[in-house]
PDB file of N, CA, C and O in Angstrom:
ATOM      1  N   UNK A   1      74.855-129.247 -83.614  1.00 68.00           N
ATOM      2  CA  UNK A   1      76.189-129.577 -83.219  1.00 68.00           C
ATOM      3  C   UNK A   1      76.193-130.588 -82.074  1.00 68.00           C
ATOM      4  O   UNK A   1      77.066-131.439 -82.014  1.00 68.00           O
ATOM      5  N   UNK A   2      75.231-130.498 -81.170  1.00 72.00           N
ATOM      6  CA  UNK A   2      75.217-131.405 -80.031  1.00 72.00           C
ATOM      7  C   UNK A   2      75.055-132.856 -80.479  1.00 72.00           C
ATOM      8  O   UNK A   2      75.668-133.751 -79.917  1.00 72.00           O
ATOM      9  N   UNK A   3      74.247-133.094 -81.503  1.00 78.00           N
ATOM     10  CA  UNK A   3      74.054-134.453 -82.008  1.00 78.00           C
ATOM     11  C   UNK A   3      75.332-134.979 -82.666  1.00 78.00           C
ATOM     12  O   UNK A   3      75.667-136.151 -82.539  1.00 78.00           O
ATOM     13  N   UNK A   4      76.055-134.115 -83.363  1.00 80.00           N
ATOM     14  CA  UNK A   4      77.310-134.533 -83.996  1.00 80.00           C
ATOM     15  C   UNK A   4      78.356-134.907 -82.954  1.00 80.00           C
ATOM     16  O   UNK A   4      79.061-135.898 -83.098  1.00 80.00           O
ATOM     17  N   UNK A   5      78.467-134.108 -81.902  1.00 74.00           N
ATOM     18  CA  UNK A   5      79.413-134.428 -80.819  1.00 74.00           C
ATOM     19  C   UNK A   5      79.033-135.735 -80.137  1.00 74.00           C
ATOM     20  O   UNK A   5      79.897-136.578 -79.890  1.00 74.00           O
ATOM     21  N   UNK A   6      77.751-135.913 -79.859  1.00 73.00           N
ATOM     22  CA  UNK A   6      77.293-137.123 -79.181  1.00 73.00           C
ATOM     23  C   UNK A   6      77.555-138.369 -80.026  1.00 73.00           C
ATOM     24  O   UNK A   6      77.830-139.443 -79.487  1.00 73.00           O
ATOM     25  N   UNK A   7      77.510-138.226 -81.349  1.00 79.00           N
ATOM     26  CA  UNK A   7      77.742-139.362 -82.246  1.00 79.00           C
ATOM     27  C   UNK A   7      79.222-139.585 -82.539  1.00 79.00           C
ATOM     28  O   UNK A   7      79.577-140.499 -83.273  1.00 79.00           O
ATOM     29  N   UNK A   8      80.101-138.747 -81.992  1.00 78.00           N
ATOM     30  CA  UNK A   8      81.538-138.891 -82.216  1.00 78.00           C
ATOM     31  C   UNK A   8      81.974-138.443 -83.596  1.00 78.00           C
ATOM     32  O   UNK A   8      83.000-138.888 -84.101  1.00 78.00           O
ATOM     33  N   UNK A   9      81.216-137.556 -84.225  1.00 84.00           N
ATOM     34  CA  UNK A   9      81.516-137.114 -85.586  1.00 84.00           C
ATOM     35  C   UNK A   9      82.252-135.776 -85.647  1.00 84.00           C
ATOM     36  O   UNK A   9      82.500-135.266 -86.732  1.00 84.00           O
ATOM     37  N   UNK A  10      82.617-135.217 -84.503  1.00 84.00           N
ATOM     38  CA  UNK A  10      83.329-133.942 -84.465  1.00 84.00           C
ATOM     39  C   UNK A  10      84.787-134.212 -84.116  1.00 84.00           C
ATOM     40  O   UNK A  10      85.091-134.828 -83.101  1.00 84.00           O
ATOM     41  N   UNK A  11      85.697-133.783 -84.992  1.00 88.00           N
ATOM     42  CA  UNK A  11      87.115-133.971 -84.683  1.00 88.00           C
ATOM     43  C   UNK A  11      87.794-132.661 -84.326  1.00 88.00           C
ATOM     44  O   UNK A  11      88.940-132.637 -83.910  1.00 88.00           O
ATOM     45  N   UNK A  12      87.088-131.548 -84.450  1.00 91.00           N
ATOM     46  CA  UNK A  12      87.666-130.239 -84.128  1.00 91.00           C
ATOM     47  C   UNK A  12      86.532-129.301 -83.737  1.00 91.00           C
ATOM     48  O   UNK A  12      85.510-129.240 -84.399  1.00 91.00           O
ATOM     49  N   UNK A  13      86.721-128.588 -82.648  1.00 87.00           N
ATOM     50  CA  UNK A  13      85.756-127.595 -82.200  1.00 87.00           C
ATOM     51  C   UNK A  13      86.482-126.270 -82.126  1.00 87.00           C
ATOM     52  O   UNK A  13      87.444-126.121 -81.369  1.00 87.00           O
ATOM     53  N   UNK A  14      86.063-125.326 -82.922  1.00 91.00           N
ATOM     54  CA  UNK A  14      86.715-124.023 -82.984  1.00 91.00           C
ATOM     55  C   UNK A  14      85.798-122.971 -82.378  1.00 91.00           C
ATOM     56  O   UNK A  14      84.658-122.809 -82.797  1.00 91.00           O
ATOM     57  N   UNK A  15      86.297-122.262 -81.385  1.00 88.00           N
ATOM     58  CA  UNK A  15      85.528-121.233 -80.693  1.00 88.00           C
ATOM     59  C   UNK A  15      86.228-119.895 -80.827  1.00 88.00           C
ATOM     60  O   UNK A  15      87.451-119.813 -80.734  1.00 88.00           O
ATOM     61  N   UNK A  16      85.444-118.852 -81.023  1.00 89.00           N
ATOM     62  CA  UNK A  16      85.968-117.487 -80.973  1.00 89.00           C
ATOM     63  C   UNK A  16      85.321-116.833 -79.764  1.00 89.00           C
ATOM     64  O   UNK A  16      84.096-116.763 -79.663  1.00 89.00           O
ATOM     65  N   UNK A  17      86.167-116.407 -78.829  1.00 86.00           N
ATOM     66  CA  UNK A  17      85.643-115.783 -77.611  1.00 86.00           C
ATOM     67  C   UNK A  17      85.798-114.278 -77.693  1.00 86.00           C
ATOM     68  O   UNK A  17      86.830-113.761 -78.098  1.00 86.00           O
ATOM     69  N   UNK A  18      84.748-113.612 -77.265  1.00 84.00           N
ATOM     70  CA  UNK A  18      84.708-112.160 -77.202  1.00 84.00           C
ATOM     71  C   UNK A  18      84.304-111.799 -75.784  1.00 84.00           C
ATOM     72  O   UNK A  18      83.261-112.245 -75.305  1.00 84.00           O
ATOM     73  N   UNK A  19      85.117-111.038 -75.069  1.00 80.00           N
ATOM     74  CA  UNK A  19      84.794-110.737 -73.668  1.00 80.00           C
ATOM     75  C   UNK A  19      83.572-109.821 -73.556  1.00 80.00           C
ATOM     76  O   UNK A  19      83.550-108.707 -74.071  1.00 80.00           O
ATOM     77  N   UNK A  20      82.538-110.346 -72.898  1.00 76.00           N
ATOM     78  CA  UNK A  20      81.299-109.601 -72.719  1.00 76.00           C
ATOM     79  C   UNK A  20      80.582-110.177 -71.510  1.00 76.00           C
ATOM     80  O   UNK A  20      80.436-111.399 -71.399  1.00 76.00           O
ATOM     81  N   UNK A  21      80.123-109.335 -70.624  1.00 73.00           N
ATOM     82  CA  UNK A  21      79.330-109.780 -69.490  1.00 73.00           C
ATOM     83  C   UNK A  21      77.887-109.392 -69.783  1.00 73.00           C
ATOM     84  O   UNK A  21      77.551-108.215 -69.857  1.00 73.00           O
ATOM     85  N   UNK A  22      77.026-110.396 -69.993  1.00 72.00           N
ATOM     86  CA  UNK A  22      75.641-110.140 -70.372  1.00 72.00           C
ATOM     87  C   UNK A  22      74.700-110.143 -69.181  1.00 72.00           C
ATOM     88  O   UNK A  22      73.589-109.636 -69.275  1.00 72.00           O
ATOM     89  N   UNK A  23      75.114-110.740 -68.074  1.00 71.00           N
ATOM     90  CA  UNK A  23      74.253-110.778 -66.900  1.00 71.00           C
ATOM     91  C   UNK A  23      73.003-111.613 -67.127  1.00 71.00           C
ATOM     92  O   UNK A  23      72.921-112.410 -68.066  1.00 71.00           O
ATOM     93  N   UNK A  24      71.990-111.426 -66.296  1.00 72.00           N
ATOM     94  CA  UNK A  24      70.759-112.209 -66.391  1.00 72.00           C
ATOM     95  C   UNK A  24      69.977-111.905 -67.654  1.00 72.00           C
ATOM     96  O   UNK A  24      69.171-112.710 -68.104  1.00 72.00           O
ATOM     97  N   UNK A  25      70.171-110.740 -68.240  1.00 70.00           N
ATOM     98  CA  UNK A  25      69.444-110.367 -69.453  1.00 70.00           C
ATOM     99  C   UNK A  25      70.083-110.958 -70.709  1.00 70.00           C
ATOM    100  O   UNK A  25      69.571-110.790 -71.805  1.00 70.00           O
ATOM    101  N   UNK A  26      71.199-111.667 -70.543  1.00 68.00           N
ATOM    102  CA  UNK A  26      71.914-112.227 -71.684  1.00 68.00           C
ATOM    103  C   UNK A  26      71.161-113.370 -72.329  1.00 68.00           C
ATOM    104  O   UNK A  26      70.141-113.850 -71.848  1.00 68.00           O
ATOM    105  N   UNK A  27      71.690-113.843 -73.419  1.00 69.00           N
ATOM    106  CA  UNK A  27      71.085-114.958 -74.152  1.00 69.00           C
ATOM    107  C   UNK A  27      71.373-116.276 -73.461  1.00 69.00           C
ATOM    108  O   UNK A  27      72.230-116.371 -72.594  1.00 69.00           O
ATOM    109  N   UNK A  28      70.670-117.308 -73.903  1.00 70.00           N
ATOM    110  CA  UNK A  28      70.891-118.649 -73.365  1.00 70.00           C
ATOM    111  C   UNK A  28      72.289-119.120 -73.747  1.00 70.00           C
ATOM    112  O   UNK A  28      72.722-118.924 -74.883  1.00 70.00           O
ATOM    113  N   UNK A  29      73.016-119.739 -72.834  1.00 71.00           N
ATOM    114  CA  UNK A  29      74.355-120.233 -73.160  1.00 71.00           C
ATOM    115  C   UNK A  29      74.322-121.202 -74.345  1.00 71.00           C
ATOM    116  O   UNK A  29      73.417-122.034 -74.456  1.00 71.00           O
ATOM    117  N   UNK A  30      75.313-121.100 -75.220  1.00 71.00           N
ATOM    118  CA  UNK A  30      75.345-121.890 -76.448  1.00 71.00           C
ATOM    119  C   UNK A  30      75.418-123.384 -76.188  1.00 71.00           C
ATOM    120  O   UNK A  30      74.901-124.173 -76.965  1.00 71.00           O
ATOM    121  N   UNK A  31      76.046-123.802 -75.101  1.00 72.00           N
ATOM    122  CA  UNK A  31      76.269-125.224 -74.851  1.00 72.00           C
ATOM    123  C   UNK A  31      75.417-125.746 -73.698  1.00 72.00           C
ATOM    124  O   UNK A  31      75.714-126.789 -73.138  1.00 72.00           O
ATOM    125  N   UNK A  32      74.342-125.043 -73.351  1.00 73.00           N
ATOM    126  CA  UNK A  32      73.523-125.417 -72.193  1.00 73.00           C
ATOM    127  C   UNK A  32      72.901-126.798 -72.335  1.00 73.00           C
ATOM    128  O   UNK A  32      72.719-127.500 -71.344  1.00 73.00           O
ATOM    129  N   UNK A  33      72.577-127.231 -73.543  1.00 75.00           N
ATOM    130  CA  UNK A  33      71.895-128.508 -73.731  1.00 75.00           C
ATOM    131  C   UNK A  33      72.842-129.654 -74.084  1.00 75.00           C
ATOM    132  O   UNK A  33      72.397-130.775 -74.292  1.00 75.00           O
ATOM    133  N   UNK A  34      74.133-129.378 -74.162  1.00 75.00           N
ATOM    134  CA  UNK A  34      75.098-130.419 -74.540  1.00 75.00           C
ATOM    135  C   UNK A  34      75.459-131.308 -73.364  1.00 75.00           C
ATOM    136  O   UNK A  34      75.510-130.853 -72.228  1.00 75.00           O
ATOM    137  N   UNK A  35      75.737-132.566 -73.674  1.00 73.00           N
ATOM    138  CA  UNK A  35      76.284-133.461 -72.663  1.00 73.00           C
ATOM    139  C   UNK A  35      77.741-133.070 -72.413  1.00 73.00           C
ATOM    140  O   UNK A  35      78.400-132.491 -73.280  1.00 73.00           O
ATOM    141  N   UNK A  36      78.235-133.396 -71.246  1.00 78.00           N
ATOM    142  CA  UNK A  36      79.626-133.084 -70.923  1.00 78.00           C
ATOM    143  C   UNK A  36      80.575-133.928 -71.769  1.00 78.00           C
ATOM    144  O   UNK A  36      80.275-135.079 -72.077  1.00 78.00           O
ATOM    145  N   UNK A  37      81.697-133.340 -72.162  1.00 80.00           N
ATOM    146  CA  UNK A  37      82.727-134.080 -72.887  1.00 80.00           C
ATOM    147  C   UNK A  37      84.085-133.465 -72.573  1.00 80.00           C
ATOM    148  O   UNK A  37      84.182-132.285 -72.267  1.00 80.00           O
ATOM    149  N   UNK A  38      85.120-134.290 -72.649  1.00 84.00           N
ATOM    150  CA  UNK A  38      86.476-133.841 -72.360  1.00 84.00           C
ATOM    151  C   UNK A  38      87.103-133.299 -73.639  1.00 84.00           C
ATOM    152  O   UNK A  38      87.066-133.962 -74.681  1.00 84.00           O
ATOM    153  N   UNK A  39      87.652-132.092 -73.582  1.00 88.00           N
ATOM    154  CA  UNK A  39      88.278-131.456 -74.732  1.00 88.00           C
ATOM    155  C   UNK A  39      89.735-131.147 -74.421  1.00 88.00           C
ATOM    156  O   UNK A  39      90.080-130.828 -73.289  1.00 88.00           O
ATOM    157  N   UNK A  40      90.564-131.211 -75.449  1.00 92.00           N
ATOM    158  CA  UNK A  40      91.977-130.869 -75.314  1.00 92.00           C
ATOM    159  C   UNK A  40      92.265-129.644 -76.181  1.00 92.00           C
ATOM    160  O   UNK A  40      91.971-129.639 -77.375  1.00 92.00           O
ATOM    161  N   UNK A  41      92.833-128.613 -75.578  1.00 95.00           N
ATOM    162  CA  UNK A  41      93.209-127.415 -76.324  1.00 95.00           C
ATOM    163  C   UNK A  41      94.419-127.730 -77.191  1.00 95.00           C
ATOM    164  O   UNK A  41      95.452-128.168 -76.692  1.00 95.00           O
ATOM    165  N   UNK A  42      94.273-127.545 -78.506  1.00 96.00           N
ATOM    166  CA  UNK A  42      95.377-127.859 -79.411  1.00 96.00           C
ATOM    167  C   UNK A  42      95.933-126.619 -80.110  1.00 96.00           C
ATOM    168  O   UNK A  42      97.025-126.665 -80.670  1.00 96.00           O
ATOM    169  N   UNK A  43      95.190-125.520 -80.075  1.00 96.00           N
ATOM    170  CA  UNK A  43      95.679-124.294 -80.709  1.00 96.00           C
ATOM    171  C   UNK A  43      94.921-123.112 -80.126  1.00 96.00           C
ATOM    172  O   UNK A  43      93.744-123.211 -79.809  1.00 96.00           O
ATOM    173  N   UNK A  44      95.622-121.999 -79.975  1.00 95.00           N
ATOM    174  CA  UNK A  44      94.957-120.749 -79.600  1.00 95.00           C
ATOM    175  C   UNK A  44      95.699-119.603 -80.269  1.00 95.00           C
ATOM    176  O   UNK A  44      96.888-119.691 -80.566  1.00 95.00           O
ATOM    177  N   UNK A  45      94.951-118.548 -80.528  1.00 94.00           N
ATOM    178  CA  UNK A  45      95.526-117.409 -81.243  1.00 94.00           C
ATOM    179  C   UNK A  45      94.742-116.151 -80.881  1.00 94.00           C
ATOM    180  O   UNK A  45      93.514-116.170 -80.838  1.00 94.00           O
ATOM    181  N   UNK A  46      95.436-115.071 -80.613  1.00 93.00           N
ATOM    182  CA  UNK A  46      94.803-113.778 -80.375  1.00 93.00           C
ATOM    183  C   UNK A  46      94.601-113.116 -81.730  1.00 93.00           C
ATOM    184  O   UNK A  46      95.568-112.898 -82.467  1.00 93.00           O
ATOM    185  N   UNK A  47      93.339-112.831 -82.077  1.00 91.00           N
ATOM    186  CA  UNK A  47      93.042-112.274 -83.392  1.00 91.00           C
ATOM    187  C   UNK A  47      93.187-110.757 -83.416  1.00 91.00           C
ATOM    188  O   UNK A  47      93.580-110.188 -84.411  1.00 91.00           O
ATOM    189  N   UNK A  48      92.819-110.110 -82.345  1.00 87.00           N
ATOM    190  CA  UNK A  48      93.040-108.669 -82.185  1.00 87.00           C
ATOM    191  C   UNK A  48      93.056-108.391 -80.688  1.00 87.00           C
ATOM    192  O   UNK A  48      93.247-109.306 -79.906  1.00 87.00           O
ATOM    193  N   UNK A  49      92.834-107.187 -80.285  1.00 83.00           N
ATOM    194  CA  UNK A  49      92.946-106.891 -78.855  1.00 83.00           C
ATOM    195  C   UNK A  49      91.785-107.428 -78.023  1.00 83.00           C
ATOM    196  O   UNK A  49      91.804-107.347 -76.812  1.00 83.00           O
ATOM    197  N   UNK A  50      90.753-108.037 -78.659  1.00 86.00           N
ATOM    198  CA  UNK A  50      89.608-108.542 -77.905  1.00 86.00           C
ATOM    199  C   UNK A  50      89.198-109.967 -78.255  1.00 86.00           C
ATOM    200  O   UNK A  50      88.543-110.623 -77.457  1.00 86.00           O
ATOM    201  N   UNK A  51      89.526-110.451 -79.422  1.00 92.00           N
ATOM    202  CA  UNK A  51      89.070-111.764 -79.859  1.00 92.00           C
ATOM    203  C   UNK A  51      90.137-112.834 -79.649  1.00 92.00           C
ATOM    204  O   UNK A  51      91.305-112.630 -79.959  1.00 92.00           O
ATOM    205  N   UNK A  52      89.709-113.993 -79.156  1.00 92.00           N
ATOM    206  CA  UNK A  52      90.601-115.118 -78.943  1.00 92.00           C
ATOM    207  C   UNK A  52      90.031-116.331 -79.674  1.00 92.00           C
ATOM    208  O   UNK A  52      88.883-116.713 -79.452  1.00 92.00           O
ATOM    209  N   UNK A  53      90.815-116.910 -80.566  1.00 94.00           N
ATOM    210  CA  UNK A  53      90.433-118.120 -81.287  1.00 94.00           C
ATOM    211  C   UNK A  53      91.016-119.314 -80.553  1.00 94.00           C
ATOM    212  O   UNK A  53      92.214-119.348 -80.258  1.00 94.00           O
ATOM    213  N   UNK A  54      90.170-120.289 -80.226  1.00 95.00           N
ATOM    214  CA  UNK A  54      90.607-121.501 -79.545  1.00 95.00           C
ATOM    215  C   UNK A  54      90.148-122.707 -80.346  1.00 95.00           C
ATOM    216  O   UNK A  54      89.025-122.737 -80.840  1.00 95.00           O
ATOM    217  N   UNK A  55      91.021-123.704 -80.457  1.00 96.00           N
ATOM    218  CA  UNK A  55      90.679-124.923 -81.171  1.00 96.00           C
ATOM    219  C   UNK A  55      90.880-126.115 -80.247  1.00 96.00           C
ATOM    220  O   UNK A  55      91.941-126.270 -79.641  1.00 96.00           O
ATOM    221  N   UNK A  56      89.842-126.922 -80.118  1.00 93.00           N
ATOM    222  CA  UNK A  56      89.852-128.080 -79.231  1.00 93.00           C
ATOM    223  C   UNK A  56      89.575-129.349 -80.030  1.00 93.00           C
ATOM    224  O   UNK A  56      88.881-129.323 -81.033  1.00 93.00           O
ATOM    225  N   UNK A  57      90.112-130.469 -79.528  1.00 91.00           N
ATOM    226  CA  UNK A  57      89.803-131.788 -80.063  1.00 91.00           C
ATOM    227  C   UNK A  57      89.150-132.583 -78.942  1.00 91.00           C
ATOM    228  O   UNK A  57      89.664-132.604 -77.823  1.00 91.00           O
ATOM    229  N   UNK A  58      88.035-133.252 -79.223  1.00 86.00           N
ATOM    230  CA  UNK A  58      87.456-134.141 -78.211  1.00 86.00           C
ATOM    231  C   UNK A  58      88.417-135.298 -77.936  1.00 86.00           C
ATOM    232  O   UNK A  58      89.001-135.861 -78.860  1.00 86.00           O
ATOM    233  N   UNK A  59      88.602-135.651 -76.674  1.00 86.00           N
ATOM    234  CA  UNK A  59      89.540-136.717 -76.322  1.00 86.00           C
ATOM    235  C   UNK A  59      88.879-138.088 -76.297  1.00 86.00           C
ATOM    236  O   UNK A  59      89.571-139.095 -76.376  1.00 86.00           O
ATOM    237  N   UNK A  60      87.572-138.130 -76.132  1.00 81.00           N
ATOM    238  CA  UNK A  60      86.876-139.402 -75.993  1.00 81.00           C
ATOM    239  C   UNK A  60      86.957-139.970 -74.591  1.00 81.00           C
ATOM    240  O   UNK A  60      86.382-141.006 -74.299  1.00 81.00           O
ATOM    241  N   UNK A  61      87.691-139.288 -73.697  1.00 82.00           N
ATOM    242  CA  UNK A  61      87.812-139.733 -72.306  1.00 82.00           C
ATOM    243  C   UNK A  61      86.648-139.206 -71.484  1.00 82.00           C
ATOM    244  O   UNK A  61      86.020-138.219 -71.836  1.00 82.00           O
ATOM    245  N   UNK A  62      86.403-139.882 -70.362  1.00 76.00           N
ATOM    246  CA  UNK A  62      85.425-139.370 -69.405  1.00 76.00           C
ATOM    247  C   UNK A  62      85.925-138.050 -68.844  1.00 76.00           C
ATOM    248  O   UNK A  62      87.133-137.848 -68.720  1.00 76.00           O
ATOM    249  N   UNK A  63      85.015-137.173 -68.510  1.00 76.00           N
ATOM    250  CA  UNK A  63      85.413-135.894 -67.937  1.00 76.00           C
ATOM    251  C   UNK A  63      85.869-136.100 -66.494  1.00 76.00           C
ATOM    252  O   UNK A  63      85.368-136.974 -65.798  1.00 76.00           O
ATOM    253  N   UNK A  64      86.836-135.290 -66.047  1.00 67.00           N
ATOM    254  CA  UNK A  64      87.274-135.392 -64.645  1.00 67.00           C
ATOM    255  C   UNK A  64      86.137-135.001 -63.715  1.00 67.00           C
ATOM    256  O   UNK A  64      85.362-134.095 -64.005  1.00 67.00           O
ATOM    257  N   UNK A  65      86.011-135.687 -62.645  1.00 69.00           N
ATOM    258  CA  UNK A  65      84.966-135.425 -61.655  1.00 69.00           C
ATOM    259  C   UNK A  65      85.617-134.991 -60.343  1.00 69.00           C
ATOM    260  O   UNK A  65      86.659-135.516 -59.961  1.00 69.00           O
ATOM    261  N   UNK A  66      84.964-134.087 -59.652  1.00 67.00           N
ATOM    262  CA  UNK A  66      85.451-133.675 -58.338  1.00 67.00           C
ATOM    263  C   UNK A  66      85.208-134.810 -57.338  1.00 67.00           C
ATOM    264  O   UNK A  66      84.195-135.514 -57.421  1.00 67.00           O
ATOM    265  N   UNK A  67      86.144-135.002 -56.461  1.00 69.00           N
ATOM    266  CA  UNK A  67      85.986-136.031 -55.424  1.00 69.00           C
ATOM    267  C   UNK A  67      84.990-135.547 -54.396  1.00 69.00           C
ATOM    268  O   UNK A  67      84.966-134.364 -54.036  1.00 69.00           O
ATOM    269  N   UNK A  68      84.132-136.442 -53.894  1.00 71.00           N
ATOM    270  CA  UNK A  68      83.176-136.031 -52.854  1.00 71.00           C
ATOM    271  C   UNK A  68      83.914-135.545 -51.614  1.00 71.00           C
ATOM    272  O   UNK A  68      84.931-136.116 -51.232  1.00 71.00           O
ATOM    273  N   UNK A  69      83.422-134.465 -51.032  1.00 63.00           N
ATOM    274  CA  UNK A  69      84.068-133.810 -49.910  1.00 63.00           C
ATOM    275  C   UNK A  69      83.975-134.549 -48.669  1.00 63.00           C
ATOM    276  O   UNK A  69      84.586-134.634 -47.733  1.00 63.00           O
TER     277      UNK A  69
END
């Protein structure tokens, strides 16, 4: 997926979030190796009392950066 995003071939990113705190024993984050990109939330839906479906579109814009302190 990271190569597709980097090549501009992804027009929709759909995530299902499940609340879970894994701590240090948890798995490697799914997006740890991805380059930063700006996403716009275009749809969200609660599937049940724990699952949240989110749909994002890449904007193609530079990501916002914090101003130096």
